């Protein structure tokens, strides 16, 4: 499948605002012709999904799926090992991710949900792809540097260093051209685009074997956690989708704010307060500036109360659906089996094409 997009790719190392502008153009193209797009996104099975996932990417996934875009969702189980020695409670975390997907509206009839380790042909793409990227390029990746700093390991494994190339295989095995992600993923998307471009020019002989996929950013590309850093499953700072209303209230009460009583929406200068305002606004479907204006001089306690009410009301139906799906683990296993089968068929086709292009079919 080769898909051409009318999007300017002339400046690959552009900043956040350029990607945001491009996301707006992509939105228009998707609405005009959803059939031109194939989406790949995914998550590490390191814990339950949180509001950063939801407003960073999950909400976009469901929206795109409902617009008729073909969707693949990867559960990146090998990637758990980038920053820890052992993938603890892996089966439980994988099943939790599937439950979260179903609860937010990912439809396994339309979307292919699969696990990384179950698709050998996808993983084999890593070998030629590693030859297309330099050690210096891998070493410059700011997200990998940040994750190394946060890692539970004292030294950097080969997997941590090379996982953006692995992620290129995740995206390109199905020739996805659209990747709804949070801001932390933008450097990885650049690695994928570089690998696609180099593969095409080195082996394609003028043909586009792989598309250069675009990131699709949401209105919340970097939601902060209760400690004021990126909300993450692994940092103990997340507001988890599946939590109870009380746990959610406790966690929002503990969120870091600042010493100014007047509430305003100024992401650059007041990141913690602004992230909370944004969260309330997203749940209420309102403009964050207006939410801040309404709160005015009522201070952080009132802000947190507003956020708690908005989040709990927004998540109530999602939590209800999750509890229902959780009663049928057999269904979860079947969703994964079916998804793995579909993904394996796509990966086998792509690997055959890659080997043929490289004159390696014997
Ligand atoms: P971990 O701490 O285990 O790495 P994580 O919370 O960073 O977990 P990932 O599985 O690494 O979650 O990320 C899955 C997807 O969710 C990626 O597209 C990522 O950009 C997006 N995402 C994760 N956290 C946030 C956030 N705080 N704001 C916006 N998007 C996010
Ligand atoms: Mg992460």
Coordinates of C-alpha atoms and ligand atoms in Angstrom, one line a residue:
X1 CA 0.0 0.0 0.0
X2 CA 1.5 3.4 -1.0
X3 CA -0.2 6.5 0.1
X4 CA 0.8 10.0 -1.1
X5 CA 0.0 12.9 1.1
X6 CA -0.2 16.6 0.1
X7 CA 1.8 17.6 3.1
X8 CA 5.1 19.6 3.0
X9 CA 7.9 17.4 4.3
X10 CA 10.6 19.8 3.4
X11 CA 11.9 20.5 6.9
X12 CA 12.2 17.2 8.8
X13 CA 13.8 18.5 12.0
X14 CA 11.1 21.1 12.6
X15 CA 9.9 22.1 16.1
X16 CA 6.7 21.5 18.0
X17 CA 4.8 24.3 16.4
X18 CA 5.5 23.2 12.9
X19 CA 4.3 19.7 13.8
X20 CA 1.2 21.2 15.3
X21 CA 0.5 23.2 12.2
X22 CA 1.0 20.1 10.1
X23 CA -1.4 18.2 12.4
X24 CA -4.1 20.7 11.6
X25 CA -3.5 20.2 7.8
X26 CA -3.6 16.4 8.4
X27 CA -6.9 16.7 10.3
X28 CA -8.4 18.3 7.2
X29 CA -7.1 15.6 4.9
X30 CA -8.4 12.9 7.2
X31 CA -11.8 14.4 7.2
X32 CA -11.8 14.7 3.4
X33 CA -10.5 11.2 2.7
X34 CA -10.0 8.8 5.7
X35 CA -9.3 5.9 3.3
X36 CA -5.9 7.5 2.5
X37 CA -4.6 6.9 5.9
X38 CA -3.4 4.0 8.0
X39 CA -2.6 4.6 11.6
X40 CA -0.2 2.8 13.9
X41 CA 0.1 3.7 17.6
X42 CA 0.8 1.9 20.8
X43 CA 1.9 1.8 24.3
X44 CA 4.3 0.0 26.6
X45 CA 2.7 -2.6 28.9
X46 CA 4.2 -1.0 32.0
X47 CA 1.0 -0.3 33.8
X48 CA -2.5 1.1 33.4
X49 CA -3.2 4.0 31.0
X50 CA -3.6 7.5 32.3
X51 CA -5.0 10.9 31.3
X52 CA -1.8 11.8 29.5
X53 CA -2.4 8.8 27.2
X54 CA -6.1 9.6 26.9
X55 CA -5.7 13.3 25.9
X56 CA -2.3 12.8 24.2
X57 CA -3.3 9.9 21.9
X58 CA -6.1 7.6 22.9
X59 CA -8.9 10.1 22.2
X60 CA -7.4 10.8 18.7
X61 CA -7.1 7.1 18.0
X62 CA -10.8 6.5 18.7
X63 CA -11.8 9.6 16.8
X64 CA -9.7 8.5 13.7
X65 CA -11.1 5.0 13.9
X66 CA -14.7 6.4 14.0
X67 CA -13.9 8.6 11.0
X68 CA -13.1 5.4 9.1
X69 CA -9.2 5.4 9.2
X70 CA -7.6 2.0 9.4
X71 CA -6.0 1.5 12.8
X72 CA -3.3 -0.8 14.2
X73 CA -2.5 -0.6 18.0
X74 CA 0.8 -2.2 19.1
X75 CA 1.4 -3.3 22.7
X76 CA 5.1 -2.9 22.7
X77 CA 6.1 -5.6 25.1
X78 CA 9.8 -5.9 24.1
X79 CA 10.1 -2.2 24.7
X80 CA 9.3 -2.6 28.4
X81 CA 12.9 -3.9 28.7
X82 CA 14.5 -0.6 27.6
X83 CA 14.7 0.8 31.1
X84 CA 14.4 -2.2 33.4
X85 CA 15.9 -5.7 33.7
X86 CA 12.7 -7.7 33.9
X87 CA 9.2 -7.0 32.5
X88 CA 7.2 -7.5 35.7
X89 CA 3.6 -8.8 35.6
X90 CA 3.7 -8.6 31.8
X91 CA 0.5 -10.6 31.1
X92 CA -1.5 -8.6 33.6
X93 CA -0.2 -5.3 32.1
X94 CA -0.9 -6.4 28.5
X95 CA -4.5 -7.4 29.4
X96 CA -4.9 -4.1 31.3
X97 CA -4.0 -2.2 28.1
X98 CA -6.5 -4.1 26.1
X99 CA -9.2 -3.4 28.7
X100 CA -8.3 0.3 28.6
X101 CA -8.5 0.3 24.8
X102 CA -11.9 -1.3 24.8
X103 CA -13.2 0.9 27.6
X104 CA -12.3 4.1 25.7
X105 CA -13.9 2.9 22.5
X106 CA -11.2 1.2 20.4
X107 CA -13.2 -1.4 18.4
X108 CA -11.4 -4.7 17.8
X109 CA -13.6 -5.4 14.8
X110 CA -12.2 -2.3 13.1
X111 CA -8.8 -1.9 14.9
X112 CA -6.0 -4.5 15.0
X113 CA -4.7 -4.8 18.6
X114 CA -1.5 -6.9 18.7
X115 CA 1.6 -7.6 20.8
X116 CA 5.1 -6.8 19.6
X117 CA 6.8 -10.1 20.5
X118 CA 4.2 -12.2 18.6
X119 CA 5.1 -10.8 15.2
X120 CA 8.5 -12.3 14.1
X121 CA 8.5 -10.7 10.6
X122 CA 8.0 -7.2 12.2
X123 CA 11.0 -7.8 14.4
X124 CA 13.2 -9.0 11.5
X125 CA 12.8 -5.6 9.9
X126 CA 15.0 -4.2 12.7
X127 CA 18.1 -5.7 11.1
X128 CA 18.1 -3.9 7.8
X129 CA 16.7 -0.8 9.5
X130 CA 19.6 -0.6 11.9
X131 CA 22.0 -0.3 9.0
X132 CA 20.2 2.8 7.8
X133 CA 20.8 4.9 11.0
X134 CA 24.1 6.0 12.5
X135 CA 25.2 5.6 16.1
X136 CA 25.6 9.4 16.3
X137 CA 22.0 9.9 15.2
X138 CA 20.7 7.4 17.7
X139 CA 22.8 9.1 20.4
X140 CA 21.3 12.5 19.7
X141 CA 17.7 11.5 20.5
X142 CA 16.5 13.8 23.3
X143 CA 13.7 11.5 24.4
X144 CA 16.1 8.6 24.8
X145 CA 18.5 10.8 26.7
X146 CA 15.6 11.8 29.1
X147 CA 14.6 8.2 29.5
X148 CA 18.1 7.1 30.3
X149 CA 18.2 9.8 33.0
X150 CA 14.9 8.4 34.5
X151 CA 15.9 4.7 33.9
X152 CA 15.9 2.1 36.7
X153 CA 19.1 0.7 35.3
X154 CA 22.7 1.9 36.1
X155 CA 23.9 1.4 32.5
X156 CA 22.4 1.9 29.1
X157 CA 21.4 -1.3 27.3
X158 CA 21.6 -1.8 23.5
X159 CA 17.9 -2.0 23.5
X160 CA 17.4 1.4 25.1
X161 CA 19.8 2.9 22.6
X162 CA 18.3 1.4 19.5
X163 CA 14.6 1.2 20.4
X164 CA 13.7 4.2 18.1
X165 CA 14.8 2.0 15.2
X166 CA 12.7 -0.8 16.5
X167 CA 9.8 1.6 16.6
X168 CA 10.5 2.4 13.0
X169 CA 9.8 -1.3 12.3
X170 CA 6.6 -1.1 14.3
X171 CA 5.3 1.8 12.2
X172 CA 6.7 0.7 8.8
X173 CA 5.8 -3.0 8.9
X174 CA 2.2 -1.9 8.1
X175 CA 3.2 1.1 6.1
X176 CA 1.4 3.4 8.5
X177 CA 1.4 7.0 7.4
X178 CA -0.2 8.6 10.5
X179 CA 0.9 8.2 14.1
X180 CA -1.1 9.9 16.8
X181 CA 1.4 10.5 19.6
X182 CA 2.4 12.7 22.4
X183 CA 5.3 15.2 22.1
X184 CA 7.9 12.8 23.5
X185 CA 7.6 10.6 20.4
X186 CA 8.5 13.3 17.9
X187 CA 12.2 12.5 17.8
X188 CA 11.3 8.8 17.2
X189 CA 9.1 9.8 14.3
X190 CA 12.1 11.6 12.8
X191 CA 14.1 8.4 13.1
X192 CA 11.3 6.5 11.3
X193 CA 11.1 9.0 8.6
X194 CA 14.8 8.9 8.1
X195 CA 14.8 5.1 7.9
X196 CA 11.9 5.1 5.4
X197 CA 13.6 7.7 3.2
X198 CA 17.0 6.0 3.2
X199 CA 15.5 2.5 2.5
X200 CA 13.6 3.9 -0.4
X201 CA 16.6 5.7 -1.9
X202 CA 19.1 2.9 -1.2
X203 CA 16.9 0.0 -2.4
X204 CA 13.7 1.3 -3.9
X205 CA 15.1 2.3 -7.3
X206 CA 12.7 5.2 -7.5
X207 CA 9.8 3.4 -5.9
X208 CA 8.4 4.4 -2.5
X209 CA 8.5 1.2 -0.6
X210 CA 7.7 2.9 2.7
X211 CA 5.8 6.1 3.4
X212 CA 7.3 8.8 5.6
X213 CA 4.8 8.8 8.3
X214 CA 3.5 12.0 10.1
X215 CA 2.9 12.5 13.7
X216 CA -0.5 13.7 14.7
X217 CA -0.5 15.8 17.9
X218 CA -3.5 16.5 20.0
X219 CA -4.4 19.6 22.0
X220 CA -2.5 18.1 25.0
X221 CA 0.8 16.8 23.5
X222 CA 2.5 16.8 27.0
X223 CA 0.1 16.5 30.0
X224 CA 2.0 16.9 33.2
X225 CA 1.7 14.5 36.2
X226 CA 1.0 15.4 39.8
X227 CA 4.8 16.1 40.3
X228 CA 4.9 18.6 37.5
X229 CA 6.9 16.4 35.1
X230 CA 5.5 14.4 32.1
X231 CA 2.6 12.2 33.3
X232 CA 4.1 8.7 33.0
X233 CA 3.0 5.2 34.0
X234 CA 6.4 4.5 35.5
X235 CA 6.9 7.7 37.5
X236 CA 4.1 7.3 40.1
X237 CA 2.6 10.7 39.0
X238 CA -0.3 9.6 36.9
X239 CA -4.0 10.0 37.1
X240 CA -5.0 6.5 36.0
X241 CA -8.1 6.0 33.8
X242 CA -9.2 2.9 35.8
X243 CA -8.8 4.5 39.3
X244 CA -11.8 5.0 41.5
X245 CA -13.3 8.5 41.9
X246 CA -11.8 8.7 45.4
X247 CA -8.3 7.7 44.3
X248 CA -8.6 10.3 41.5
X249 CA -9.6 13.0 44.0
X250 CA -6.6 12.1 46.3
X251 CA -4.2 12.2 43.4
X252 CA -5.4 15.6 42.1
X253 CA -5.3 17.0 45.6
X254 CA -1.6 16.1 45.8
X255 CA -0.8 17.8 42.5
X256 CA 2.0 20.4 42.4
X257 CA 0.8 24.0 41.8
X258 CA 2.5 27.4 42.5
X259 CA 2.2 30.2 45.0
X260 CA 0.0 32.5 43.0
X261 CA -3.6 32.6 44.1
X262 CA -5.0 33.9 40.9
X263 CA -5.6 31.1 38.4
X264 CA -4.5 31.7 34.8
X265 CA -3.7 29.7 31.7
X266 CA 0.0 30.4 30.9
X267 CA 1.6 27.1 29.9
X268 CA 5.1 28.6 29.3
X269 CA 5.4 30.4 32.7
X270 CA 2.9 28.4 34.9
X271 CA 3.2 24.8 33.6
X272 CA 1.7 23.0 36.6
X273 CA -1.4 25.2 37.1
X274 CA -1.9 25.4 33.3
X275 CA -1.8 21.6 32.9
X276 CA -4.5 21.3 35.5
X277 CA -6.6 24.0 33.8
X278 CA -6.1 22.3 30.5
X279 CA -7.2 18.9 32.0
X280 CA -10.4 20.4 33.3
X281 CA -11.0 22.2 30.0
X282 CA -10.5 19.0 28.0
X283 CA -13.0 17.1 30.2
X284 CA -15.5 19.9 30.1
X285 CA -15.1 20.6 26.3
X286 CA -14.3 24.2 27.1
X287 CA -11.5 26.7 26.3
X288 CA -8.8 26.6 29.0
X289 CA -8.6 30.4 29.2
X290 CA -12.3 30.6 30.1
X291 CA -11.9 27.9 32.7
X292 CA -9.1 29.8 34.3
X293 CA -11.0 33.1 34.1
X294 CA -14.0 31.5 35.8
X295 CA -11.8 30.4 38.7
X296 CA -10.1 33.8 38.9
X297 CA -8.9 34.5 42.5
X298 CA -10.3 31.3 44.0
X299 CA -6.9 29.6 44.3
X300 CA -5.5 26.1 43.8
X301 CA -7.9 24.3 46.1
X302 CA -10.9 25.5 43.9
X303 CA -8.9 24.6 40.8
X304 CA -8.3 21.1 42.0
X305 CA -11.9 20.7 43.0
X306 CA -13.0 21.7 39.5
X307 CA -10.5 19.3 37.9
X308 CA -11.6 16.4 40.1
X309 CA -15.3 16.9 39.3
X310 CA -14.6 17.3 35.6
X311 CA -12.3 14.2 35.4
X312 CA -14.5 11.9 37.4
X313 CA -17.6 12.9 35.4
X314 CA -15.7 12.4 32.2
X315 CA -14.3 9.1 33.1
X316 CA -17.4 7.6 34.8
X317 CA -18.8 5.9 31.6
X318 CA -15.3 4.7 30.6
X319 CA -14.8 3.2 34.1
X320 CA -18.1 1.5 33.9
X321 CA -17.4 -0.1 30.5
X322 CA -14.0 -1.2 31.7
X323 CA -15.5 -3.0 34.7
X324 CA -17.8 -4.8 32.3
X325 CA -15.1 -5.9 30.0
X326 CA -12.9 -7.0 32.9
X327 CA -15.4 -9.8 33.7
X328 CA -14.5 -11.6 30.5
X329 CA -10.8 -12.3 30.3
X330 CA -11.5 -14.9 27.5
X331 CA -12.6 -12.1 25.3
X332 CA -9.5 -10.1 25.9
X333 CA -7.3 -13.1 25.0
X334 CA -9.3 -13.5 21.8
X335 CA -8.9 -9.9 20.8
X336 CA -5.2 -10.3 21.1
X337 CA -5.1 -13.7 19.2
X338 CA -7.1 -12.2 16.3
X339 CA -5.1 -9.0 16.3
X340 CA -1.8 -11.0 16.3
X341 CA -3.0 -13.1 13.4
X342 CA -3.9 -10.0 11.3
X343 CA -0.7 -8.2 12.1
X344 CA 1.4 -11.2 11.4
X345 CA -0.1 -11.5 7.9
X346 CA 0.7 -7.9 7.1
X347 CA 4.2 -8.2 8.5
X348 CA 4.9 -11.3 6.4
X349 CA 3.9 -9.5 3.2
X350 CA 6.1 -6.5 4.0
X351 CA 9.1 -8.6 5.0
X352 CA 8.8 -10.5 1.7
X353 CA 8.7 -7.2 -0.2
X354 CA 11.7 -5.9 1.8
X355 CA 13.8 -9.1 1.1
X356 CA 12.8 -9.0 -2.5
X357 CA 13.8 -5.3 -2.8
X358 CA 17.2 -6.2 -1.1
X359 CA 17.7 -9.1 -3.5
X360 CA 17.5 -11.5 -0.5
X361 CA 14.8 -13.8 -1.5
X362 CA 16.2 -17.3 -2.2
Ligands
LIG1 P1 6.3 4.7 30.7 O1 6.5 5.6 31.8 O2 6.2 3.3 31.1 O3 7.2 5.0 29.5 P2 4.3 6.4 29.5 O4 3.3 6.9 30.4 O5 5.4 7.2 29.0 O6 4.8 5.0 30.1 P3 4.1 5.1 26.9 O7 3.6 3.8 26.7 O8 5.6 5.3 26.8 O9 3.5 5.8 28.2 O10 3.5 6.1 25.8 C1 2.4 5.7 25.0 C2 1.8 6.9 24.2 O11 1.2 7.9 25.0 C3 2.9 7.7 23.4 O12 2.3 8.1 22.2 C4 3.1 8.9 24.2 O13 3.6 10.0 23.5 C5 1.8 9.2 24.8 N1 1.9 9.8 26.2 C6 2.4 9.2 27.3 N2 2.4 10.1 28.3 C7 1.9 11.3 27.8 C8 1.6 12.6 28.4 N3 1.9 12.8 29.6 N4 1.1 13.5 27.6 C9 0.8 13.3 26.3 N5 1.0 12.1 25.7 C10 1.5 11.1 26.4
LIG2 MG1 7.1 6.3 27.8

